[in-house]
Short mmCIF file of C-alpha atoms in Angstrom, two decimals:
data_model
loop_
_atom_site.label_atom_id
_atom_site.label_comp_id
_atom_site.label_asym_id
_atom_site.label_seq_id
_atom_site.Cartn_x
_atom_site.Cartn_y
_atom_site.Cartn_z
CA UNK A 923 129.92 -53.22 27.43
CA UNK A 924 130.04 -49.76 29.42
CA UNK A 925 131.04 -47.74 25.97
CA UNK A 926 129.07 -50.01 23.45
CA UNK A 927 125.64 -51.56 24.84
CA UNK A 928 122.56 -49.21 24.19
CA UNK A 929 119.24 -49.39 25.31
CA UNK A 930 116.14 -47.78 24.29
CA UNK A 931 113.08 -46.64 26.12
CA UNK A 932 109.79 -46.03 25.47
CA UNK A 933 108.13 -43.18 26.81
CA UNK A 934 105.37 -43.99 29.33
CA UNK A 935 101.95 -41.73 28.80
CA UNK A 936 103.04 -40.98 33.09
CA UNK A 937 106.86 -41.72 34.98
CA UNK A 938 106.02 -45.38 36.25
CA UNK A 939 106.17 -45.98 40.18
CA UNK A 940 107.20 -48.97 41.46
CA UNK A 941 106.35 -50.90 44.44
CA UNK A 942 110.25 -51.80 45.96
CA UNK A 943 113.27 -49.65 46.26
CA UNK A 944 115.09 -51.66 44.09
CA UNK A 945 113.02 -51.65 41.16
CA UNK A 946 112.83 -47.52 41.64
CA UNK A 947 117.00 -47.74 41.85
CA UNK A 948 117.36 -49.47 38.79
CA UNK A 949 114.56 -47.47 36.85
CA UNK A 950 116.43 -44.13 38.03
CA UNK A 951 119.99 -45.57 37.77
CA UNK A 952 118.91 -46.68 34.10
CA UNK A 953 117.61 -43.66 33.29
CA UNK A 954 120.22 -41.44 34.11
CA UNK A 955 123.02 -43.36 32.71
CA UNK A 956 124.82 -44.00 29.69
CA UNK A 957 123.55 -46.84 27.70
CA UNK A 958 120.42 -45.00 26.63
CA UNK A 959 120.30 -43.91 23.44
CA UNK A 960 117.88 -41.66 22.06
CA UNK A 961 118.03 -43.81 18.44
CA UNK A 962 116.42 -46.71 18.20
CA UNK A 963 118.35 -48.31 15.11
CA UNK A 964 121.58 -48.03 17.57
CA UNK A 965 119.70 -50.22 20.34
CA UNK A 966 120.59 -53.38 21.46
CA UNK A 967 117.36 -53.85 23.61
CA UNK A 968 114.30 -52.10 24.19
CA UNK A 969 113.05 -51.15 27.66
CA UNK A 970 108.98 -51.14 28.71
CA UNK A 971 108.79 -49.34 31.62
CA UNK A 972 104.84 -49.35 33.02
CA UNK A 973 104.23 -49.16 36.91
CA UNK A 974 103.48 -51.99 39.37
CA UNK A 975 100.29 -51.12 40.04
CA UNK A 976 99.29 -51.11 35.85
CA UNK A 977 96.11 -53.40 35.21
CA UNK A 978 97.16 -56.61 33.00
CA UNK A 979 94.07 -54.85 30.58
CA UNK A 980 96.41 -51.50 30.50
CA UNK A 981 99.10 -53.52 30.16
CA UNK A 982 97.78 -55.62 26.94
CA UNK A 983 96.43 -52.20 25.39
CA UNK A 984 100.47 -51.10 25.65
CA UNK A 985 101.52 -53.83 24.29
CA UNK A 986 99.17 -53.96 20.99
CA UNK A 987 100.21 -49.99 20.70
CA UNK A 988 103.75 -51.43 20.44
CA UNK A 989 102.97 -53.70 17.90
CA UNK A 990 100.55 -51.51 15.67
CA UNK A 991 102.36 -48.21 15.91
CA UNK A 992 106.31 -49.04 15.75
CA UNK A 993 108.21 -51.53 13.96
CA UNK A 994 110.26 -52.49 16.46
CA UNK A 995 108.29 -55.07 18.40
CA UNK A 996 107.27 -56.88 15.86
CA UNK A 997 111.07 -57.65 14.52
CA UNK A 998 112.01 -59.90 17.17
CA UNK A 999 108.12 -60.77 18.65
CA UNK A 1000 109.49 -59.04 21.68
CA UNK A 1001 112.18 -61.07 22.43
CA UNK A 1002 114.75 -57.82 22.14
CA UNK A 1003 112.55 -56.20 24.73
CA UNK A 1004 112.86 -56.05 28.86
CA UNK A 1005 110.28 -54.73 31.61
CA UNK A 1006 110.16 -54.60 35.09
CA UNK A 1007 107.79 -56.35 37.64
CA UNK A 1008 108.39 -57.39 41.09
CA UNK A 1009 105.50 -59.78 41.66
CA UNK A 1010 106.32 -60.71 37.75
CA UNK A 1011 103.32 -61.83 35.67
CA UNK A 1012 101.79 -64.65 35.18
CA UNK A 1013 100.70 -66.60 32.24
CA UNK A 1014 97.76 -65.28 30.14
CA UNK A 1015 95.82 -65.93 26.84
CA UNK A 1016 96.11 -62.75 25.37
CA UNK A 1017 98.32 -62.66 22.60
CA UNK A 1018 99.97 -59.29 23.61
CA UNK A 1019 100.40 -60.22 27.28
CA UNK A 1020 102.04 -63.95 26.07
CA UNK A 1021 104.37 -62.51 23.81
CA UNK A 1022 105.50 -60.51 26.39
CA UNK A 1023 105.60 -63.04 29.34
CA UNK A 1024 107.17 -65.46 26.65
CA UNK A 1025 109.89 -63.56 24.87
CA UNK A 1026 110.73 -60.37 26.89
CA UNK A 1027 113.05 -60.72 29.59
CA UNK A 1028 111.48 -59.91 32.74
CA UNK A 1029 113.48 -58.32 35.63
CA UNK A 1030 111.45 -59.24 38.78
CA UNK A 1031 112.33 -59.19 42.43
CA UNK A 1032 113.81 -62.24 44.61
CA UNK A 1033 112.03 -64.87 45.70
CA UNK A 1034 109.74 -64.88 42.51
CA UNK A 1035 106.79 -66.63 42.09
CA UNK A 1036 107.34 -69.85 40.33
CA UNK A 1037 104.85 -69.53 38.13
CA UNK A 1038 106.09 -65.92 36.86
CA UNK A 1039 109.42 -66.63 36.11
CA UNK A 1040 111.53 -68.36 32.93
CA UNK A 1041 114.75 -69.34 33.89
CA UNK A 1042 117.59 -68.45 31.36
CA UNK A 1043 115.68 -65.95 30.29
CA UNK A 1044 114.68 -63.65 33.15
CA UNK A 1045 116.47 -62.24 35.97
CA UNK A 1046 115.73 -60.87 39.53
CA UNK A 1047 116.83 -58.02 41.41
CA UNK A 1048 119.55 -58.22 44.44
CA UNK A 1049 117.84 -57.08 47.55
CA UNK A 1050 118.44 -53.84 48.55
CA UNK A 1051 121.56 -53.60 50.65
CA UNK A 1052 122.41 -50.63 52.36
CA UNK A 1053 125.44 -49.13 50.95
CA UNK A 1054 125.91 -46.55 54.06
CA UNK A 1055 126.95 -49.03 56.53
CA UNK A 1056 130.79 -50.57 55.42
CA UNK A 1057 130.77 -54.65 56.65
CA UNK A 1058 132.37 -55.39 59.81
CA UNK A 1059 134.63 -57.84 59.35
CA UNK A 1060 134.72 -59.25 62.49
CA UNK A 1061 137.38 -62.43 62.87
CA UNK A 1062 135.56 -63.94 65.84
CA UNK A 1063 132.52 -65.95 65.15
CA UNK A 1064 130.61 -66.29 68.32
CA UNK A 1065 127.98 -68.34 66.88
CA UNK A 1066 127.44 -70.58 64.34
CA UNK A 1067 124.24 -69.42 62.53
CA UNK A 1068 122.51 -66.72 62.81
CA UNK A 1069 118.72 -66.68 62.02
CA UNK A 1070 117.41 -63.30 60.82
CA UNK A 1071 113.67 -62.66 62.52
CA UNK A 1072 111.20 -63.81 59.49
CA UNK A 1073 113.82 -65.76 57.78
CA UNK A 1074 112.74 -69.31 58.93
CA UNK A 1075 109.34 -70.19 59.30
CA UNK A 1076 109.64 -74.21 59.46
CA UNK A 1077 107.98 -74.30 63.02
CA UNK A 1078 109.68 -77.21 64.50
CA UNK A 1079 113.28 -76.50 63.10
CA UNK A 1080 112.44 -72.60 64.65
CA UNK A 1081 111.79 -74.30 67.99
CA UNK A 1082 115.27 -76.45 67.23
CA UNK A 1083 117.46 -73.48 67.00
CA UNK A 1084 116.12 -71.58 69.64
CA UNK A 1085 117.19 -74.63 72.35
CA UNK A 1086 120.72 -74.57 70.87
CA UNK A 1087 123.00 -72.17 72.06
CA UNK A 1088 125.14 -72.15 69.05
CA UNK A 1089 121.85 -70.59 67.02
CA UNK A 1090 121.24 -66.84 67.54
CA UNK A 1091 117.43 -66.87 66.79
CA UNK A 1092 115.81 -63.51 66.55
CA UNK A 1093 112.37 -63.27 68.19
CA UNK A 1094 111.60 -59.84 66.88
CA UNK A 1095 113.46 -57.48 64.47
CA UNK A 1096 116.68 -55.79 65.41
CA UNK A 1097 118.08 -52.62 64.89
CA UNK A 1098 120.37 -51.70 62.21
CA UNK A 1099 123.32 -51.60 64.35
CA UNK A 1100 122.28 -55.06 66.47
CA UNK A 1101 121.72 -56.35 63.34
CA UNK A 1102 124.82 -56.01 61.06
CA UNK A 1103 126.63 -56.79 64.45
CA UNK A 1104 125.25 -60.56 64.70
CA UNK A 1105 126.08 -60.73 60.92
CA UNK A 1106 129.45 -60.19 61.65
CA UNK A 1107 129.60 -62.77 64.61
CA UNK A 1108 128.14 -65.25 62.98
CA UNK A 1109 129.59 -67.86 60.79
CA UNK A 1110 126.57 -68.48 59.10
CA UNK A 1111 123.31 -67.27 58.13
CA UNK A 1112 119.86 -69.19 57.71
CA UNK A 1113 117.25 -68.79 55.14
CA UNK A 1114 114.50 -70.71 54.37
CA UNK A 1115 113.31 -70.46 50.30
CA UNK A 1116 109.67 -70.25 49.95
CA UNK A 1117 108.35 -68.91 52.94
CA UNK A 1118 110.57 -67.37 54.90
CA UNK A 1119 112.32 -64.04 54.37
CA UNK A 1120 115.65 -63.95 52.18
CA UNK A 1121 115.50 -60.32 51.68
CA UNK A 1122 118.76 -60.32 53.81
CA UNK A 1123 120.75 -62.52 51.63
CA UNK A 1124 122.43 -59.55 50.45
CA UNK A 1125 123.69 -58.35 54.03
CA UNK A 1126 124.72 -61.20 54.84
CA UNK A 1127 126.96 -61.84 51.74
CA UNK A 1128 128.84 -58.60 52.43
CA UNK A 1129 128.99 -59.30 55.85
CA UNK A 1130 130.82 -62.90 54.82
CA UNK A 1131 127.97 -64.52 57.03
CA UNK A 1132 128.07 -67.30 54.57
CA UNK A 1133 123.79 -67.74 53.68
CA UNK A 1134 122.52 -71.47 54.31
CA UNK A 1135 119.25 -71.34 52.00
CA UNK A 1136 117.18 -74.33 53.15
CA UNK A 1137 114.81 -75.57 50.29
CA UNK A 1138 112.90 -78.51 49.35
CA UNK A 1139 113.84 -77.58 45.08
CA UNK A 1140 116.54 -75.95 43.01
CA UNK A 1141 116.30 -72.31 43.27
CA UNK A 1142 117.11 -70.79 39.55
CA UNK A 1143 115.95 -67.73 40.65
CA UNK A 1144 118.84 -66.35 42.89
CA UNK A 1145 120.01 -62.88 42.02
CA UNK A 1146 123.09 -61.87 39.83
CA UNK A 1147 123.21 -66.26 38.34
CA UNK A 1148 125.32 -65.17 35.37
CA UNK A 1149 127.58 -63.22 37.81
CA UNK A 1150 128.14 -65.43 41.23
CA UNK A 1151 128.84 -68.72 41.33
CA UNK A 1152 126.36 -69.64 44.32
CA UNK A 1153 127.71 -73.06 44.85
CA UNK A 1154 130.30 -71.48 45.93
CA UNK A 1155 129.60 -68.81 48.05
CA UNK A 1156 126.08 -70.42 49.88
CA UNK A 1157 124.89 -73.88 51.14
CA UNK A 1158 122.26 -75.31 50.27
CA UNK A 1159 119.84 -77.45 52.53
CA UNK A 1160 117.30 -79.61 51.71
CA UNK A 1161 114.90 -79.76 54.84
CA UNK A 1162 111.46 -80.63 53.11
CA UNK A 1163 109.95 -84.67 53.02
CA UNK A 1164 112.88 -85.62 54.73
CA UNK A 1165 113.12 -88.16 57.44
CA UNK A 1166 115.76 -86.70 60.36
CA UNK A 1167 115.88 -83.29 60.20
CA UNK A 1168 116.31 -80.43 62.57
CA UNK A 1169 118.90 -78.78 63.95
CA UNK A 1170 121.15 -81.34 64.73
CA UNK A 1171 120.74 -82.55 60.99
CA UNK A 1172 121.51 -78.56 60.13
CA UNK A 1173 124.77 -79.00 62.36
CA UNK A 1174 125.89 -82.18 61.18
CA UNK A 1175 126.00 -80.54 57.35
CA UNK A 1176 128.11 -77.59 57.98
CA UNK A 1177 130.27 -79.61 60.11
CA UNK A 1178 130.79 -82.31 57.28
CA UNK A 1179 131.00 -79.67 54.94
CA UNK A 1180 132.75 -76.69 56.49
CA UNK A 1181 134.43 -78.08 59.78
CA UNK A 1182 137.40 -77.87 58.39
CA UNK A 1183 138.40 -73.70 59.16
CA UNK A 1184 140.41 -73.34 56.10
CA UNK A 1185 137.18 -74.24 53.61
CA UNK A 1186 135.15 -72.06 55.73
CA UNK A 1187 137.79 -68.97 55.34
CA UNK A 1188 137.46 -69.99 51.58
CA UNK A 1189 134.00 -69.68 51.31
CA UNK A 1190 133.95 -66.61 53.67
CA UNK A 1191 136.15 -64.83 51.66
CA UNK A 1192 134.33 -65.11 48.29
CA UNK A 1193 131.24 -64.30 49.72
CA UNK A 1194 133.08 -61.39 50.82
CA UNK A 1195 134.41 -60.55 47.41
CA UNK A 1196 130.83 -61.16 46.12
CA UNK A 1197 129.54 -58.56 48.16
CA UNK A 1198 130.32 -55.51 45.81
CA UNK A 1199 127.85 -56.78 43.27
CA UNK A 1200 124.75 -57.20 45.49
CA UNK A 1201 125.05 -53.07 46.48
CA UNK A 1202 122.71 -50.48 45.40
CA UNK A 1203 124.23 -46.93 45.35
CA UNK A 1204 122.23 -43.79 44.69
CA UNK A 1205 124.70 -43.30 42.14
CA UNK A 1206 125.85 -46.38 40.44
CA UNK A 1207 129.48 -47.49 41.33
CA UNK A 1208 131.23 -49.73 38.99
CA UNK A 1209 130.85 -53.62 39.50
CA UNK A 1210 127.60 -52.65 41.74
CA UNK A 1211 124.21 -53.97 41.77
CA UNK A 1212 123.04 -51.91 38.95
CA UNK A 1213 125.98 -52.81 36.32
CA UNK A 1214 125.50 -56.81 37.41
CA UNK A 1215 122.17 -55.95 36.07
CA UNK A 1216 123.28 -54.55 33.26
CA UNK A 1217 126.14 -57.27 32.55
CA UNK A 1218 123.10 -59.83 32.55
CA UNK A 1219 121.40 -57.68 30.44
CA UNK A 1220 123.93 -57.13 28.18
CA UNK A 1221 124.71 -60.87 27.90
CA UNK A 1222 120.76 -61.07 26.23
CA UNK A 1223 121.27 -58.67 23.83
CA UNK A 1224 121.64 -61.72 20.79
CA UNK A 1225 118.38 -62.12 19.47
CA UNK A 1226 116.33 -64.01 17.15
CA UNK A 1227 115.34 -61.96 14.30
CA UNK A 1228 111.96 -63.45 13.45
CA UNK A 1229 110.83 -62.42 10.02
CA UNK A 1230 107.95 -60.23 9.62
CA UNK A 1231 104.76 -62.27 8.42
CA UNK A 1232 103.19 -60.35 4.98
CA UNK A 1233 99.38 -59.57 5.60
CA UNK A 1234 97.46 -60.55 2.45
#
Protein backbone atom coordinates (compact mmCIF):
# COMPACT_ATOMS: atom_id res chain seq x y z
CA UNK A 1 0.00 0.00 0.00
CA UNK A 2 2.69 2.70 1.23
CA UNK A 3 4.72 2.37 -2.34
CA UNK A 4 1.63 1.63 -4.64
CA UNK A 5 -1.78 3.43 -3.57
CA UNK A 6 -2.19 6.98 -5.22
CA UNK A 7 -4.54 9.52 -4.67
CA UNK A 8 -5.51 12.50 -6.52
CA UNK A 9 -6.69 15.91 -5.53
CA UNK A 10 -8.50 18.48 -6.84
CA UNK A 11 -7.50 21.86 -6.43
CA UNK A 12 -9.88 23.98 -4.31
CA UNK A 13 -10.58 27.75 -5.88
CA UNK A 14 -9.14 28.60 -1.71
CA UNK A 15 -7.01 25.90 0.92
CA UNK A 16 -10.22 24.46 2.75
CA UNK A 17 -10.41 25.02 6.69
CA UNK A 18 -11.86 22.68 8.72
CA UNK A 19 -13.74 22.83 11.84
CA UNK A 20 -11.69 19.88 14.17
CA UNK A 21 -8.05 19.20 14.53
CA UNK A 22 -8.36 16.02 13.17
CA UNK A 23 -9.87 16.71 9.99
CA UNK A 24 -6.95 19.67 9.56
CA UNK A 25 -4.27 16.61 10.53
CA UNK A 26 -5.41 14.41 8.00
CA UNK A 27 -5.91 17.19 5.24
CA UNK A 28 -2.15 18.34 6.00
CA UNK A 29 -0.80 14.80 6.66
CA UNK A 30 -2.47 13.87 3.18
CA UNK A 31 -1.17 16.54 1.55
CA UNK A 32 2.26 16.34 2.33
CA UNK A 33 2.71 12.72 1.86
CA UNK A 34 3.36 10.22 -0.61
CA UNK A 35 0.35 8.75 -2.16
CA UNK A 36 -0.47 11.89 -4.11
CA UNK A 37 0.13 11.83 -7.43
CA UNK A 38 0.08 14.65 -9.63
CA UNK A 39 -1.52 12.18 -12.65
CA UNK A 40 -4.75 11.37 -12.56
CA UNK A 41 -4.71 8.14 -14.87
CA UNK A 42 -2.22 6.67 -12.01
CA UNK A 43 -5.01 7.33 -9.21
CA UNK A 44 -6.67 4.95 -7.32
CA UNK A 45 -9.15 7.51 -5.72
CA UNK A 46 -9.92 10.99 -6.05
CA UNK A 47 -9.95 13.42 -3.11
CA UNK A 48 -12.68 16.60 -2.80
CA UNK A 49 -11.39 18.69 -0.41
CA UNK A 50 -14.04 21.86 0.26
CA UNK A 51 -14.18 23.46 3.86
CA UNK A 52 -16.66 22.81 6.69
CA UNK A 53 -18.18 25.83 6.60
CA UNK A 54 -19.00 25.42 2.40
CA UNK A 55 -22.86 26.03 1.71
CA UNK A 56 -24.58 22.61 0.42
CA UNK A 57 -25.49 25.31 -2.80
CA UNK A 58 -21.44 25.80 -3.17
CA UNK A 59 -21.10 22.48 -2.62
CA UNK A 60 -23.65 21.20 -5.52
CA UNK A 61 -22.11 23.96 -7.95
CA UNK A 62 -18.55 21.87 -7.22
CA UNK A 63 -19.89 18.98 -7.79
CA UNK A 64 -21.69 19.69 -11.35
CA UNK A 65 -18.09 21.46 -12.27
CA UNK A 66 -16.75 17.92 -11.61
CA UNK A 67 -19.02 16.33 -13.72
CA UNK A 68 -19.16 18.88 -16.74
CA UNK A 69 -15.49 19.80 -16.88
CA UNK A 70 -13.42 16.41 -16.18
CA UNK A 71 -14.01 12.96 -17.06
CA UNK A 72 -13.23 11.54 -14.10
CA UNK A 73 -16.39 11.79 -12.04
CA UNK A 74 -18.50 10.66 -14.28
CA UNK A 75 -16.52 7.09 -14.77
CA UNK A 76 -17.43 5.68 -11.59
CA UNK A 77 -20.67 8.27 -10.64
CA UNK A 78 -18.37 9.23 -7.85
CA UNK A 79 -17.99 6.20 -6.25
CA UNK A 80 -13.88 6.40 -6.75
CA UNK A 81 -14.10 9.70 -4.97
CA UNK A 82 -13.63 10.69 -0.98
CA UNK A 83 -14.32 14.12 0.95
CA UNK A 84 -14.18 15.22 4.26
CA UNK A 85 -16.99 16.45 6.67
CA UNK A 86 -17.22 16.26 10.31
CA UNK A 87 -20.91 16.92 10.85
CA UNK A 88 -21.18 14.69 7.43
CA UNK A 89 -24.11 15.54 5.14
CA UNK A 90 -27.23 14.67 4.98
CA UNK A 91 -29.50 13.40 2.37
CA UNK A 92 -30.61 15.79 -0.43
CA UNK A 93 -32.53 15.87 -3.82
CA UNK A 94 -30.06 17.33 -5.83
CA UNK A 95 -28.59 15.08 -8.15
CA UNK A 96 -24.96 16.37 -7.59
CA UNK A 97 -25.22 16.43 -3.79
CA UNK A 98 -26.88 12.52 -3.90
CA UNK A 99 -24.31 11.19 -5.96
CA UNK A 100 -21.99 12.37 -3.70
CA UNK A 101 -23.67 11.44 -0.32
CA UNK A 102 -24.47 8.04 -2.14
CA UNK A 103 -21.29 6.86 -3.77
CA UNK A 104 -18.30 8.88 -2.34
CA UNK A 105 -16.89 7.72 0.73
CA UNK A 106 -17.25 10.20 3.33
CA UNK A 107 -14.63 10.58 6.12
CA UNK A 108 -16.57 12.27 9.00
CA UNK A 109 -15.81 12.65 12.65
CA UNK A 110 -16.95 10.20 15.64
CA UNK A 111 -20.05 10.05 16.92
CA UNK A 112 -21.73 10.82 13.46
CA UNK A 113 -25.04 11.67 12.91
CA UNK A 114 -27.08 8.72 11.98
CA UNK A 115 -28.62 10.11 9.36
CA UNK A 116 -25.18 11.24 7.60
CA UNK A 117 -23.45 8.20 7.60
CA UNK A 118 -23.40 4.73 5.27
CA UNK A 119 -21.88 2.06 6.95
CA UNK A 120 -19.40 -0.06 4.81
CA UNK A 121 -18.90 2.63 2.94
CA UNK A 122 -17.80 5.60 5.05
CA UNK A 123 -15.45 6.00 7.78
CA UNK A 124 -14.82 8.36 10.79
CA UNK A 125 -11.92 9.93 12.20
CA UNK A 126 -10.12 8.68 15.63
CA UNK A 127 -10.33 11.46 18.10
CA UNK A 128 -7.52 13.41 18.49
CA UNK A 129 -5.14 11.90 21.00
CA UNK A 130 -2.34 13.69 22.18
CA UNK A 131 0.78 12.12 21.03
CA UNK A 132 3.09 14.29 23.57
CA UNK A 133 2.08 12.60 26.65
CA UNK A 134 3.52 8.57 26.56
CA UNK A 135 0.57 6.27 28.59
CA UNK A 136 1.23 5.50 32.06
CA UNK A 137 0.95 2.17 32.51
CA UNK A 138 0.10 2.02 35.84
CA UNK A 139 -0.40 -1.83 37.33
CA UNK A 140 -2.64 -0.72 40.18
CA UNK A 141 -6.21 -0.05 39.41
CA UNK A 142 -7.64 1.94 42.21
CA UNK A 143 -10.98 2.10 40.79
CA UNK A 144 -13.08 0.35 38.71
CA UNK A 145 -14.48 2.90 36.18
CA UNK A 146 -13.67 5.96 35.59
CA UNK A 147 -16.25 8.47 34.17
CA UNK A 148 -14.71 11.28 32.08
CA UNK A 149 -16.72 14.81 32.95
CA UNK A 150 -19.35 15.01 29.85
CA UNK A 151 -19.05 11.42 29.05
CA UNK A 152 -22.35 10.19 30.70
CA UNK A 153 -25.30 12.14 30.66
CA UNK A 154 -28.03 9.36 31.70
CA UNK A 155 -29.09 11.43 34.86
CA UNK A 156 -30.02 8.73 37.18
CA UNK A 157 -27.10 6.25 36.31
CA UNK A 158 -24.76 9.80 36.85
CA UNK A 159 -26.33 10.05 40.30
CA UNK A 160 -25.56 5.97 40.61
CA UNK A 161 -21.90 6.28 40.15
CA UNK A 162 -21.33 9.17 42.07
CA UNK A 163 -22.74 7.15 45.49
CA UNK A 164 -20.34 4.28 44.67
CA UNK A 165 -17.00 4.53 45.71
CA UNK A 166 -15.63 2.22 43.18
CA UNK A 167 -16.80 5.04 40.33
CA UNK A 168 -14.45 8.04 39.95
CA UNK A 169 -17.10 10.53 38.58
CA UNK A 170 -15.75 13.81 37.38
CA UNK A 171 -17.86 16.85 38.31
CA UNK A 172 -15.91 19.28 36.20
CA UNK A 173 -13.00 18.84 33.72
CA UNK A 174 -9.55 17.90 34.83
CA UNK A 175 -6.29 18.82 33.92
CA UNK A 176 -4.16 17.07 31.54
CA UNK A 177 -2.00 15.61 34.09
CA UNK A 178 -5.16 14.67 36.67
CA UNK A 179 -6.60 13.39 33.82
CA UNK A 180 -4.32 10.80 32.09
CA UNK A 181 -3.54 9.90 35.82
CA UNK A 182 -7.23 8.51 36.61
CA UNK A 183 -6.92 6.80 33.15
CA UNK A 184 -4.20 4.94 34.32
CA UNK A 185 -5.89 3.95 37.74
CA UNK A 186 -8.76 2.94 36.42
CA UNK A 187 -9.76 -0.37 35.11
CA UNK A 188 -12.32 0.93 33.08
CA UNK A 189 -13.69 3.78 31.34
CA UNK A 190 -17.46 4.87 30.73
CA UNK A 191 -19.03 6.31 27.73
CA UNK A 192 -22.34 6.81 26.91
CA UNK A 193 -23.11 6.74 22.73
CA UNK A 194 -25.45 9.37 21.72
CA UNK A 195 -25.26 11.98 24.10
CA UNK A 196 -22.55 11.92 26.05
CA UNK A 197 -18.94 12.69 25.16
CA UNK A 198 -16.69 9.80 23.60
CA UNK A 199 -14.15 12.13 22.34
CA UNK A 200 -11.85 10.38 24.96
CA UNK A 201 -12.19 6.95 23.65
CA UNK A 202 -8.91 7.36 22.19
CA UNK A 203 -7.05 8.21 25.61
CA UNK A 204 -8.41 5.84 27.15
CA UNK A 205 -7.46 2.99 24.69
CA UNK A 206 -3.78 3.95 25.01
CA UNK A 207 -4.07 4.30 28.47
CA UNK A 208 -5.50 0.39 28.54
CA UNK A 209 -8.54 1.95 30.51
CA UNK A 210 -10.60 -0.58 28.74
CA UNK A 211 -13.87 1.94 27.23
CA UNK A 212 -17.44 0.59 28.39
CA UNK A 213 -19.65 2.39 25.57
CA UNK A 214 -23.20 2.23 26.95
CA UNK A 215 -25.83 2.35 24.04
CA UNK A 216 -29.31 1.54 23.41
CA UNK A 217 -28.15 0.34 19.27
CA UNK A 218 -25.18 -1.08 17.40
CA UNK A 219 -22.67 1.53 16.86
CA UNK A 220 -21.14 0.95 13.10
CA UNK A 221 -19.65 4.05 13.33
CA UNK A 222 -16.60 3.49 15.70
CA UNK A 223 -13.29 4.68 14.34
CA UNK A 224 -10.54 2.56 12.56
CA UNK A 225 -13.72 -0.78 12.06
CA UNK A 226 -11.59 -2.37 9.33
CA UNK A 227 -8.53 -2.06 11.67
CA UNK A 228 -9.65 -2.98 15.52
CA UNK A 229 -11.58 -5.59 16.41
CA UNK A 230 -13.84 -3.62 19.06
CA UNK A 231 -15.40 -6.66 20.50
CA UNK A 232 -12.45 -7.19 21.66
CA UNK A 233 -10.89 -4.39 23.03
CA UNK A 234 -14.41 -2.44 24.52
CA UNK A 235 -17.70 -3.50 26.24
CA UNK A 236 -20.57 -2.79 25.25
CA UNK A 237 -23.70 -1.86 27.45
CA UNK A 238 -27.04 -1.67 26.68
CA UNK A 239 -28.67 0.78 29.30
CA UNK A 240 -31.70 2.20 27.23
CA UNK A 241 -35.70 0.63 27.71
CA UNK A 242 -34.34 -1.63 30.06
CA UNK A 243 -35.94 -2.72 33.24
CA UNK A 244 -32.97 -2.87 36.20
CA UNK A 245 -30.40 -0.78 35.36
CA UNK A 246 -27.93 1.40 37.13
CA UNK A 247 -24.91 1.00 38.57
CA UNK A 248 -25.23 -2.06 40.23
CA UNK A 249 -26.52 -3.55 36.81
CA UNK A 250 -23.11 -1.73 35.29
CA UNK A 251 -21.13 -3.75 38.09
CA UNK A 252 -22.74 -6.93 37.80
CA UNK A 253 -21.60 -6.96 33.79
CA UNK A 254 -17.98 -6.39 34.15
CA UNK A 255 -17.91 -8.66 36.99
CA UNK A 256 -19.64 -11.54 34.92
CA UNK A 257 -17.64 -10.60 32.16
CA UNK A 258 -14.22 -9.50 33.33
CA UNK A 259 -13.97 -10.72 37.08
CA UNK A 260 -11.84 -13.07 36.21
CA UNK A 261 -8.09 -10.87 36.26
CA UNK A 262 -6.56 -12.88 33.58
CA UNK A 263 -9.51 -11.83 30.81
CA UNK A 264 -9.22 -8.41 32.06
CA UNK A 265 -5.17 -8.38 31.49
CA UNK A 266 -6.28 -9.81 28.03
CA UNK A 267 -8.42 -7.22 27.11
CA UNK A 268 -6.12 -4.56 28.74
CA UNK A 269 -3.39 -5.50 26.82
CA UNK A 270 -4.96 -5.30 23.32
CA UNK A 271 -6.42 -2.19 23.99
CA UNK A 272 -2.99 -1.32 24.76
CA UNK A 273 -1.60 -2.63 21.53
CA UNK A 274 -4.52 -0.82 19.81
CA UNK A 275 -3.43 2.34 21.01
CA UNK A 276 -0.75 3.13 18.24
CA UNK A 277 -3.45 3.39 15.63
CA UNK A 278 -5.78 5.92 17.33
CA UNK A 279 -2.53 8.65 17.48
CA UNK A 280 -2.26 11.71 15.50
CA UNK A 281 1.37 12.92 14.98
CA UNK A 282 2.28 16.20 13.35
CA UNK A 283 4.23 14.09 11.22
CA UNK A 284 2.70 10.82 10.42
CA UNK A 285 4.38 7.74 12.12
CA UNK A 286 3.86 4.43 10.64
CA UNK A 287 0.77 2.30 11.87
CA UNK A 288 -0.65 5.85 13.26
CA UNK A 289 -3.92 7.40 12.98
CA UNK A 290 -3.32 8.82 9.65
CA UNK A 291 -2.06 5.44 7.80
CA UNK A 292 -5.28 3.48 9.59
CA UNK A 293 -6.96 6.05 7.55
CA UNK A 294 -5.28 5.42 4.75
CA UNK A 295 -5.35 1.42 5.12
CA UNK A 296 -9.29 1.93 5.13
CA UNK A 297 -8.95 3.97 2.36
CA UNK A 298 -6.91 1.92 0.50
CA UNK A 299 -9.13 -1.14 1.14
CA UNK A 300 -12.02 1.11 -1.11
CA UNK A 301 -10.00 1.65 -3.83
CA UNK A 302 -12.08 -1.40 -6.06
CA UNK A 303 -14.64 0.30 -7.81
CA UNK A 304 -17.51 -0.08 -10.00
CA UNK A 305 -16.79 1.20 -13.34
CA UNK A 306 -20.20 2.42 -14.44
CA UNK A 307 -20.34 2.97 -18.15
CA UNK A 308 -20.71 6.33 -19.49
CA UNK A 309 -24.42 6.96 -20.77
CA UNK A 310 -24.20 8.41 -24.75
CA UNK A 311 -26.20 11.79 -24.97
CA UNK A 312 -28.34 11.68 -28.14
Amino acid sequence: MLNSFKIFTYTPPQPPVFSTPAESLFFSSLINSSFLTPDPERAHLFFVPFSSSTPIRSLSRLVNALRTDLPFWNRTLGADHFYVSCDGLGFNSDRNLVELKKNSVQISCFPTRRSSFVPHKDITLPPLADPHHAPVLNETKNYLGYVKYGAVKESSLVNELSDDQDFLMERQPSDVLTYEWRLSVSKFCLFEYGDGDVSGISDAVRFGCVPVVITDRPIQDLPLMDVLRWQEIAVFVGWKNKSGGGAKRLRHVLDRTYGDENRYEEVRGSCVTAGQHVVWNEEPQPLDAFHMMMYQLWLRRHTIRYARREVA
